mmCIF file of N, CA and C and ligand atoms in Angstrom:
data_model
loop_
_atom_site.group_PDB
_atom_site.id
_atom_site.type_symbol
_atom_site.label_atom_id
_atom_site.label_comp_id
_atom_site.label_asym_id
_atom_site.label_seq_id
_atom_site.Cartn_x
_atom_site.Cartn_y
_atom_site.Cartn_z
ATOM 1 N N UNK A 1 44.451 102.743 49.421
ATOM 2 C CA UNK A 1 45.006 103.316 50.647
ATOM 3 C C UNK A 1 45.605 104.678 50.338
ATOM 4 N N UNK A 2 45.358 105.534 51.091
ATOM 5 C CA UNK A 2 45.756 107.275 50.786
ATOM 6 C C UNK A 2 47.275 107.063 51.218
ATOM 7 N N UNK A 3 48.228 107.416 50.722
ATOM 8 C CA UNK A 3 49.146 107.846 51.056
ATOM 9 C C UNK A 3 49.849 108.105 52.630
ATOM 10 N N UNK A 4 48.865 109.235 53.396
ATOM 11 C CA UNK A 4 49.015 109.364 54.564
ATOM 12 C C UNK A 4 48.667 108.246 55.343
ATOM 13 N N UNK A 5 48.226 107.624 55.335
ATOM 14 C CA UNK A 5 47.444 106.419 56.052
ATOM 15 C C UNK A 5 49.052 105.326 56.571
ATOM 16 N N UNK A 6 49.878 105.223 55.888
ATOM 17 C CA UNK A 6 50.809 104.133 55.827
ATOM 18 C C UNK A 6 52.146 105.475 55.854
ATOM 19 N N UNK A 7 53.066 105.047 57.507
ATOM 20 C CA UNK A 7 53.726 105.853 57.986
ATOM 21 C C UNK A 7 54.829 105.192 58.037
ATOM 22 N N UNK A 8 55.592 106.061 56.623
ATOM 23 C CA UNK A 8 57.096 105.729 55.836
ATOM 24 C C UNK A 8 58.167 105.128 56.829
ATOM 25 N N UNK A 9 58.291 105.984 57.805
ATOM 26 C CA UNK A 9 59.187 105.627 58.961
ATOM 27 C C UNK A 9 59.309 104.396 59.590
ATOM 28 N N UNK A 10 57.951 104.157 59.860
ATOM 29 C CA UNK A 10 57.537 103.293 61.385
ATOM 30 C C UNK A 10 57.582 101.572 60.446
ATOM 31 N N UNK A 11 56.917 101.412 59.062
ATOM 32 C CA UNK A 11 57.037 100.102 58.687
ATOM 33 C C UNK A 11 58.030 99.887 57.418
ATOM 34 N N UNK A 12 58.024 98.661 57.213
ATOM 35 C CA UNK A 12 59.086 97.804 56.309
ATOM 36 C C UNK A 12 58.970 98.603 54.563
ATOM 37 N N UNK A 13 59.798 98.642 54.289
ATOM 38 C CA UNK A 13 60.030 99.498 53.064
ATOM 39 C C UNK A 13 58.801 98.571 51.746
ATOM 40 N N UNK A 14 58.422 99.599 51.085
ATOM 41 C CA UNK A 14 57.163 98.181 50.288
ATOM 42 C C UNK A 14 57.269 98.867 48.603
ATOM 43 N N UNK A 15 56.633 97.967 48.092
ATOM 44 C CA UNK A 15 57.104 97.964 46.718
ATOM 45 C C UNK A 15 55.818 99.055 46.268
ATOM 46 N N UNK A 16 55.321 99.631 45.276
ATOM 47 C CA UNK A 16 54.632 100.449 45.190
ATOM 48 C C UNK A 16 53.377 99.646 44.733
ATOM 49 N N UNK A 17 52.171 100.564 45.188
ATOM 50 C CA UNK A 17 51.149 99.596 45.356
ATOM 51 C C UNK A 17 50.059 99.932 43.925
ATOM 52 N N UNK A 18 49.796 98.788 43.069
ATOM 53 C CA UNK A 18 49.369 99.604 41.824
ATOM 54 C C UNK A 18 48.088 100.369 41.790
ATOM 55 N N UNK A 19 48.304 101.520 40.709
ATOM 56 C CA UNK A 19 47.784 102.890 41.072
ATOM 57 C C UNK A 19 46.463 102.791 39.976
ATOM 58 N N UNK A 20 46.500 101.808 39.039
ATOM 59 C CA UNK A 20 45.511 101.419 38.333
ATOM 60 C C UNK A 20 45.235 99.895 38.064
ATOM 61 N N UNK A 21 43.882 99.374 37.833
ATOM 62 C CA UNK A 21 44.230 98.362 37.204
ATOM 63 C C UNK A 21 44.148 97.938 35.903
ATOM 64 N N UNK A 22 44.235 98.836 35.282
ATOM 65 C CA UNK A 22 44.662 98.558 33.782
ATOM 66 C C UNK A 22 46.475 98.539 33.809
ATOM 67 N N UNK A 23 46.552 98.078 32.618
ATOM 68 C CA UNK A 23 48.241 97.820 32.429
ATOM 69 C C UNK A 23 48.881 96.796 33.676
ATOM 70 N N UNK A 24 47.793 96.509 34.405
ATOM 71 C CA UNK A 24 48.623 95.393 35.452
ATOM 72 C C UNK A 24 49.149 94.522 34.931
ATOM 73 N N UNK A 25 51.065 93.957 36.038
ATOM 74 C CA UNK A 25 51.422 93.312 35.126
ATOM 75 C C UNK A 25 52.047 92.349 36.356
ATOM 76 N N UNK A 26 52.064 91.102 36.329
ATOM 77 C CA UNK A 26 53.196 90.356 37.435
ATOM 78 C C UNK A 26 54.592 89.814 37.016
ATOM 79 N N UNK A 27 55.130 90.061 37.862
ATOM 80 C CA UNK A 27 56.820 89.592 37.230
ATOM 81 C C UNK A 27 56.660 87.992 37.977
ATOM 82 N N UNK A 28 57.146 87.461 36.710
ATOM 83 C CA UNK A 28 57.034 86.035 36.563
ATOM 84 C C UNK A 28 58.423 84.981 37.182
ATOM 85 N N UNK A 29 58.785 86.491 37.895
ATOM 86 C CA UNK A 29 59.945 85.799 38.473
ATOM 87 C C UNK A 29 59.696 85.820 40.214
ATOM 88 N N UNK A 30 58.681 86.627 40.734
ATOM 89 C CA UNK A 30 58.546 86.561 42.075
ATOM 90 C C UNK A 30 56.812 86.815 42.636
ATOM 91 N N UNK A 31 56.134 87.249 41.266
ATOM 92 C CA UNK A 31 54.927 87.711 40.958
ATOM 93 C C UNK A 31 54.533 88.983 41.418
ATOM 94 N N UNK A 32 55.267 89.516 42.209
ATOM 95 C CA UNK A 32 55.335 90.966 42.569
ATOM 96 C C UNK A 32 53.996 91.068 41.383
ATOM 97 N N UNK A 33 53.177 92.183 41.904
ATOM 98 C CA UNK A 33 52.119 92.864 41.043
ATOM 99 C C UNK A 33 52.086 94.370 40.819
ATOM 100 N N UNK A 34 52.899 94.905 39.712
ATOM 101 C CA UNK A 34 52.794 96.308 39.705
ATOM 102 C C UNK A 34 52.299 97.070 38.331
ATOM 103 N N UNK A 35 51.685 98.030 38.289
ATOM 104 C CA UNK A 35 51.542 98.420 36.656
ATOM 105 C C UNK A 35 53.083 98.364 35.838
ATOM 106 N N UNK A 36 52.620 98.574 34.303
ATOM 107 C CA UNK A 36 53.773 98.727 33.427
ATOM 108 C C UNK A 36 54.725 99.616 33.684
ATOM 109 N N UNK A 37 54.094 100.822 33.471
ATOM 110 C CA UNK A 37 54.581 102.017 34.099
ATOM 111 C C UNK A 37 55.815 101.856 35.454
ATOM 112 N N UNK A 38 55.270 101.182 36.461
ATOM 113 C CA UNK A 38 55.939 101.373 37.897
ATOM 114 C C UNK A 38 57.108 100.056 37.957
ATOM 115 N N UNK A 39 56.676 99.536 37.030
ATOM 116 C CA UNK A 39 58.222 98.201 36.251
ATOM 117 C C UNK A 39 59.137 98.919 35.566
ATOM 118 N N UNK A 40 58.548 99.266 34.790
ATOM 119 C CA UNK A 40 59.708 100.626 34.015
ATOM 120 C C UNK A 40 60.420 101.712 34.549
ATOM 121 N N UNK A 41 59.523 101.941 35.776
ATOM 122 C CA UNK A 41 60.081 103.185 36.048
ATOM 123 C C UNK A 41 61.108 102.775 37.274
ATOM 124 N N UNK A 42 60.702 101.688 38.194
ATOM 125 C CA UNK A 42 61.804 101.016 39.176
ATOM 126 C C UNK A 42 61.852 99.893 39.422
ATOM 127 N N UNK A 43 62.046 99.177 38.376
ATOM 128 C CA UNK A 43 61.929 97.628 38.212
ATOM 129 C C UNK A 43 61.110 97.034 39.456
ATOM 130 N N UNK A 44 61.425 95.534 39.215
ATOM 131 C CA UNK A 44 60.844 94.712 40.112
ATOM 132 C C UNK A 44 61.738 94.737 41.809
ATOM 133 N N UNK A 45 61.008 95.387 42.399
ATOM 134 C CA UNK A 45 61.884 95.424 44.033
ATOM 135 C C UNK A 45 62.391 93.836 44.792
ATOM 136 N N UNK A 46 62.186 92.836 43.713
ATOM 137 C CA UNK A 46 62.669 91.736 44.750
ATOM 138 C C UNK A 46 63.596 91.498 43.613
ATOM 139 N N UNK A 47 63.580 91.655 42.140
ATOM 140 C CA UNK A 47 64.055 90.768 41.178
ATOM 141 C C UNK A 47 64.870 92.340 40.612
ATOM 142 N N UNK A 48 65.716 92.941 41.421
ATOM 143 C CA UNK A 48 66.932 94.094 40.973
ATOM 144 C C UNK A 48 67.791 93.307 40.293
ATOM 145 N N UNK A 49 68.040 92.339 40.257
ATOM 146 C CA UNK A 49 69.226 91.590 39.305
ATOM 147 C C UNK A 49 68.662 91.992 37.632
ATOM 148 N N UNK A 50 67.027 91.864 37.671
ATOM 149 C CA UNK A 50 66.621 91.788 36.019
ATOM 150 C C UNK A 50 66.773 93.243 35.536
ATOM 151 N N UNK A 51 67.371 94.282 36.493
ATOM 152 C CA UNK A 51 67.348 95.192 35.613
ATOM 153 C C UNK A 51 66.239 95.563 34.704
ATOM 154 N N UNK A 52 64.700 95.667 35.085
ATOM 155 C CA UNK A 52 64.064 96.517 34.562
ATOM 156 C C UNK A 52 63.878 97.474 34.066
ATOM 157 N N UNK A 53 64.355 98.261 35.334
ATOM 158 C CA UNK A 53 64.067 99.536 35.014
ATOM 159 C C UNK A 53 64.916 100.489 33.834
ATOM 160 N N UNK A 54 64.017 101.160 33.234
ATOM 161 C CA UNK A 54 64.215 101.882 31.671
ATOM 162 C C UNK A 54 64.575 100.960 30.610
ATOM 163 N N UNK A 55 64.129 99.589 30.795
ATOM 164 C CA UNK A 55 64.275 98.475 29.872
ATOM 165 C C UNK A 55 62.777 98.091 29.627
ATOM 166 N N UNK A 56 62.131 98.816 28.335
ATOM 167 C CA UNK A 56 60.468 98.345 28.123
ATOM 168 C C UNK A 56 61.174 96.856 27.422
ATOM 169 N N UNK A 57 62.029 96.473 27.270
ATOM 170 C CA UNK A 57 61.844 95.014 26.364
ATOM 171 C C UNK A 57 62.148 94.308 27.656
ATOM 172 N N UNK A 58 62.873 94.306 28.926
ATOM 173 C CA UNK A 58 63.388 93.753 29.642
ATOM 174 C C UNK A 58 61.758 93.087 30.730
ATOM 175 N N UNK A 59 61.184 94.124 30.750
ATOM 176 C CA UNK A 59 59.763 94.446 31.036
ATOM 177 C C UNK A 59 58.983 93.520 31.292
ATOM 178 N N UNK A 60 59.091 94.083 29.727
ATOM 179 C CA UNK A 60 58.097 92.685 28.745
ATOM 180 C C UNK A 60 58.271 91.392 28.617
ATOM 181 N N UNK A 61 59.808 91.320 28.936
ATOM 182 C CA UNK A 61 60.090 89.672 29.066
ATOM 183 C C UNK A 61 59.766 89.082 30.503
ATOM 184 N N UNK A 62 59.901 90.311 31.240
ATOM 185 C CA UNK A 62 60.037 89.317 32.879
ATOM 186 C C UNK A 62 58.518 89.268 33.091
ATOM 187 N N UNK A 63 57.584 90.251 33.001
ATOM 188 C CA UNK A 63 56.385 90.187 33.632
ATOM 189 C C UNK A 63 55.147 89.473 32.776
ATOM 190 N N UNK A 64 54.301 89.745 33.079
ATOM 191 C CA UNK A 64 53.096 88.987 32.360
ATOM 192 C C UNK A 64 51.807 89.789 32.576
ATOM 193 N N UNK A 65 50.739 89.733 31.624
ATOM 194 C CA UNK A 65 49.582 90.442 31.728
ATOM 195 C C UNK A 65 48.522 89.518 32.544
ATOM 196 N N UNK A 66 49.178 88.501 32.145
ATOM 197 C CA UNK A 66 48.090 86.952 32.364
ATOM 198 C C UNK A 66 48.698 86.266 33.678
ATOM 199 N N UNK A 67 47.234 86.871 34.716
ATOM 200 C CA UNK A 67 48.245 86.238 36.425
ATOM 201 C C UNK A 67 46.671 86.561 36.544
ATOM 202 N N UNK A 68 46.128 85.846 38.215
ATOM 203 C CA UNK A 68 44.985 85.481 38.874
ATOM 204 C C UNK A 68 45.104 85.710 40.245
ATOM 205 N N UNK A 69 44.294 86.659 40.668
ATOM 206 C CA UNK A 69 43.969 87.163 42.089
ATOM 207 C C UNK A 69 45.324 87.854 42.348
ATOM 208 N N UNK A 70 44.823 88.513 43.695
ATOM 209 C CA UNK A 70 46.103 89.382 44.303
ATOM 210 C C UNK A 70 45.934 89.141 45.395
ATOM 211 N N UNK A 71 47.046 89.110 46.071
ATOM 212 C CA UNK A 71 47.368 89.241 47.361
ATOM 213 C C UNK A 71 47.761 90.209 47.752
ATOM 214 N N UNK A 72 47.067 91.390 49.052
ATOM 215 C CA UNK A 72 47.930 92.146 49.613
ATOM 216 C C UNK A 72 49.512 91.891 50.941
ATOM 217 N N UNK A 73 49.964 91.733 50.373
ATOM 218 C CA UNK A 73 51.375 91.245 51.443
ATOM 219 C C UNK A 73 52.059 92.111 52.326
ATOM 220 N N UNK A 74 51.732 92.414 53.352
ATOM 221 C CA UNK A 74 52.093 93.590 54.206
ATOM 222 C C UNK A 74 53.353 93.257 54.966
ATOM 223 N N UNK A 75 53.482 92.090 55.772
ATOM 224 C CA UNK A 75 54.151 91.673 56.307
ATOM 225 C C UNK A 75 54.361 90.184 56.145
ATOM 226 N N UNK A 76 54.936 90.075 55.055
ATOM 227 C CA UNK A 76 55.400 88.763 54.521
ATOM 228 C C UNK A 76 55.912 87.846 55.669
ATOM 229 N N UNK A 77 56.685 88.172 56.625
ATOM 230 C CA UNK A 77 57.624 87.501 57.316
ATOM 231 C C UNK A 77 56.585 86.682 58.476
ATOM 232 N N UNK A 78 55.378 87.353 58.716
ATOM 233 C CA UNK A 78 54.208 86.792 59.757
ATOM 234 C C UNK A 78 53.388 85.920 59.021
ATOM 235 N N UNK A 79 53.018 86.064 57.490
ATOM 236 C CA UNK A 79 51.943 85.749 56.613
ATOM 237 C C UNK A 79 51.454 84.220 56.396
ATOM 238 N N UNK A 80 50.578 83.584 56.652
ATOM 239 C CA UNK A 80 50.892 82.293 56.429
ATOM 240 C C UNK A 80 50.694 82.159 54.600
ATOM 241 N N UNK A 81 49.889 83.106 54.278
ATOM 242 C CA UNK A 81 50.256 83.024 52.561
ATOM 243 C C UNK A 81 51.275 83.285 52.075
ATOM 244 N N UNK A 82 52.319 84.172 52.930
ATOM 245 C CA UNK A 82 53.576 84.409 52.179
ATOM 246 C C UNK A 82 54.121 83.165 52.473
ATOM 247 N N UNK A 83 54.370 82.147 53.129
ATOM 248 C CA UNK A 83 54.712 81.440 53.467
ATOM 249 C C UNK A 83 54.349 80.134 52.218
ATOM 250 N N UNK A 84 53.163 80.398 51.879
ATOM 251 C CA UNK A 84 52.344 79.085 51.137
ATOM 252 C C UNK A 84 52.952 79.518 49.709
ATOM 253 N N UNK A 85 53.018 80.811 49.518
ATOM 254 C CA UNK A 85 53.372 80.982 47.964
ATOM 255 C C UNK A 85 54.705 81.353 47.814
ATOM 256 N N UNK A 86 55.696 81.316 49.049
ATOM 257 C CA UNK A 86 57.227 80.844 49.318
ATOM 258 C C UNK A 86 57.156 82.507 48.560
ATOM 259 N N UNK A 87 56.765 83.679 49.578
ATOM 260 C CA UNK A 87 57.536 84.767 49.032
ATOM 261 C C UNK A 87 57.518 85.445 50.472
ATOM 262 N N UNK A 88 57.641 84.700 51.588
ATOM 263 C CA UNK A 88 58.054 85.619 52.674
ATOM 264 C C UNK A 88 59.000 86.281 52.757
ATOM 265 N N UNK A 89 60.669 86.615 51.838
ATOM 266 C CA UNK A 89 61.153 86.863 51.802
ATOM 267 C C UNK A 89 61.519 87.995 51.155
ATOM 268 N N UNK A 90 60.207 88.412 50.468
ATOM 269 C CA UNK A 90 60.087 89.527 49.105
ATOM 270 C C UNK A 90 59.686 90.820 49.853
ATOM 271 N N UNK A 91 59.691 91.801 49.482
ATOM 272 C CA UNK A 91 59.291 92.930 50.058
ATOM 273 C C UNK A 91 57.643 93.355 50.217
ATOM 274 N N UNK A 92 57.024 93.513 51.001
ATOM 275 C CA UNK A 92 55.916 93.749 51.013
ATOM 276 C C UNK A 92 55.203 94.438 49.543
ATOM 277 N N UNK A 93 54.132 94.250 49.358
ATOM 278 C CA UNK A 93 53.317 94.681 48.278
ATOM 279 C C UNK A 93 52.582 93.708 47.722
ATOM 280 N N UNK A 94 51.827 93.599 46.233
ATOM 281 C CA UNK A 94 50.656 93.369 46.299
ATOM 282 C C UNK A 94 51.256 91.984 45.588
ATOM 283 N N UNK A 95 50.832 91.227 45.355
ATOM 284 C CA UNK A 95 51.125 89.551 44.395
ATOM 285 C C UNK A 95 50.294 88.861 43.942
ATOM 286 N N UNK A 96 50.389 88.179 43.043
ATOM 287 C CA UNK A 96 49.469 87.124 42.011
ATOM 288 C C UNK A 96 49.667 86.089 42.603
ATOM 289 N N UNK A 97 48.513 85.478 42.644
ATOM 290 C CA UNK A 97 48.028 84.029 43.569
ATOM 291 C C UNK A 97 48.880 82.928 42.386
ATOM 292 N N UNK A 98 48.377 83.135 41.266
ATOM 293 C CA UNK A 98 49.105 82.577 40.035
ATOM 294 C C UNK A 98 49.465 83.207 38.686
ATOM 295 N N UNK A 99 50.570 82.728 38.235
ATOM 296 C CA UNK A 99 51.079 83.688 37.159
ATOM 297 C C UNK A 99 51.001 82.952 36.288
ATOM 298 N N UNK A 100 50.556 83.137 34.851
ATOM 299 C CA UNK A 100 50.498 82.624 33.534
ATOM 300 C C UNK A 100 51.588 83.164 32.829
ATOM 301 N N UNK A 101 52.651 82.313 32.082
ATOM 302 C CA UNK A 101 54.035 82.941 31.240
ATOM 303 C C UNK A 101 55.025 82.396 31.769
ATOM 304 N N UNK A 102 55.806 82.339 30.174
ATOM 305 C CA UNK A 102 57.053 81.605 30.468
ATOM 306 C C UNK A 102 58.281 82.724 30.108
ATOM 307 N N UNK A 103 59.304 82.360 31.107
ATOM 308 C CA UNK A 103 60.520 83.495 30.914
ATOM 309 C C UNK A 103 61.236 82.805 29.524
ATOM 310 N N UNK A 104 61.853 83.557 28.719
ATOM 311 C CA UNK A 104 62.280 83.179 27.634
ATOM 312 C C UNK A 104 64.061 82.610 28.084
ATOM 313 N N UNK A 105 64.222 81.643 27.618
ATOM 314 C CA UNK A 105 65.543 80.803 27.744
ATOM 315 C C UNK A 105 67.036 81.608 27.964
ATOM 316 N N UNK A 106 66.571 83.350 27.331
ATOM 317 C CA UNK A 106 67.719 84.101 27.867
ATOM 318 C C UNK A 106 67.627 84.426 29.193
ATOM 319 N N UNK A 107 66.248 84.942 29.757
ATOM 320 C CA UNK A 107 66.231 85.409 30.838
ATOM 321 C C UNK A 107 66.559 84.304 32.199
ATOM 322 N N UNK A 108 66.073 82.922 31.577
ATOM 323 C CA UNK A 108 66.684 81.965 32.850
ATOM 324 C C UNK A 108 67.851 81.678 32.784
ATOM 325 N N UNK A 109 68.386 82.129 31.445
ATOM 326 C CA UNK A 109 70.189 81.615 31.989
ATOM 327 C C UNK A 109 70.383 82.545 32.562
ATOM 328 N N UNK A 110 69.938 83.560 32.603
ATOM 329 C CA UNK A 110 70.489 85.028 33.061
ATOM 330 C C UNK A 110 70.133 85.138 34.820
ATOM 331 N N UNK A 111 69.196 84.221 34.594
ATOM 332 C CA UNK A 111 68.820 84.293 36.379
ATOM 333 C C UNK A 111 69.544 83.045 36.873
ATOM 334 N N UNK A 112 70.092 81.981 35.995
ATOM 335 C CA UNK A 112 70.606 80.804 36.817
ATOM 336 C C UNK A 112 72.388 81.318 36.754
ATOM 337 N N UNK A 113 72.874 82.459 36.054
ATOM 338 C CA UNK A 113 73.960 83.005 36.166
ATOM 339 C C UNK A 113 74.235 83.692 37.779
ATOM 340 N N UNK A 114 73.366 84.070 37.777
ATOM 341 C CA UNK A 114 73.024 85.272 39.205
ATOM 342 C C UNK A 114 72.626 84.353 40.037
ATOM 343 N N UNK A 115 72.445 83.193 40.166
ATOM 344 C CA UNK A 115 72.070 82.577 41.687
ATOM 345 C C UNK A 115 70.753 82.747 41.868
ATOM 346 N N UNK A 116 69.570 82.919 41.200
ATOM 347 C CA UNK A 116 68.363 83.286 41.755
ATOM 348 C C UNK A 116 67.609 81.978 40.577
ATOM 349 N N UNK A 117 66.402 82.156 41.796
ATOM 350 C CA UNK A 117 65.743 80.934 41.126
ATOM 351 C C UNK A 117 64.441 81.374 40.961
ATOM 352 N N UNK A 118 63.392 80.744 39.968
ATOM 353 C CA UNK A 118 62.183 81.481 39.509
ATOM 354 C C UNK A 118 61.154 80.351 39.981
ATOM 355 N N UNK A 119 60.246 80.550 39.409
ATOM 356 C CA UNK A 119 59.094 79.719 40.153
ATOM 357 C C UNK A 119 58.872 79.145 39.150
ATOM 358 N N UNK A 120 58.745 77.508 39.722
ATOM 359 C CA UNK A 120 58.198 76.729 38.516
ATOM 360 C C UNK A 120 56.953 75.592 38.525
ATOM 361 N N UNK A 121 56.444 76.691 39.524
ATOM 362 C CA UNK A 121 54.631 75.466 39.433
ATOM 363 C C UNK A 121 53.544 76.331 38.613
HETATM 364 ZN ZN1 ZN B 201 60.211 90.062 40.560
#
């Protein structure tokens, strides 16, 4: 999608949509789908608690290389897939049907500290 095509104003704020698909990566905490690069550079837009951004180790722990299909999610809140993969609540953008990877035992205490819960099917 060109840039101009999708009018900043008029719809719901969206996570950035990845610009390659090499380095694709899903965060294993909401599956959000964004390159390495666009994790690093403004973390995960649903999962701001993990503090991504300018953290390549933080990165590397939350997301995963190994995830299956994408979903484009425009309007989560109408979606009956956002609904099925319980992320109507996430900000629009692109998502993994399924994510392969496990968060390492720091990062879930760190998310069961903060009140947030990860996916566990
Ligand atoms: Zn996330």
């Amino acid at each position: 999608m060109a840039r101009d095509e999708y009018d900043e104003d008029a719809g719901p704020v969206h996570a950035e949509i990845p610009t390659t698909f090499r380095e694709l990566r899903a965060c294993m905490v909401c599956s959000l789908v964004k390159t390495y690069s666009q994790f690093y550079e403004s973390g995960c837009d649903n999962c701001t608690v993990l503090n991504m951004q300018d953290n390549r180790q933080r990165v590397t722990d939350c997301t995963t290389a190994y995830f299956e299909g994408m979903i484009a999610m425009m309007q989560p809140r109408e979606s009956w897939v956002a609904k099925w993969r319980r992320i109507g609540r996430h900000v629009p953008g692109i998502y993994a049907v399924s994510v392969t990877g496990e968060l390492t035992e720091n990062i879930k205490k760190y998310l069961e500290d903060n009140n947030m819960t990860y996916c566990q099917d």
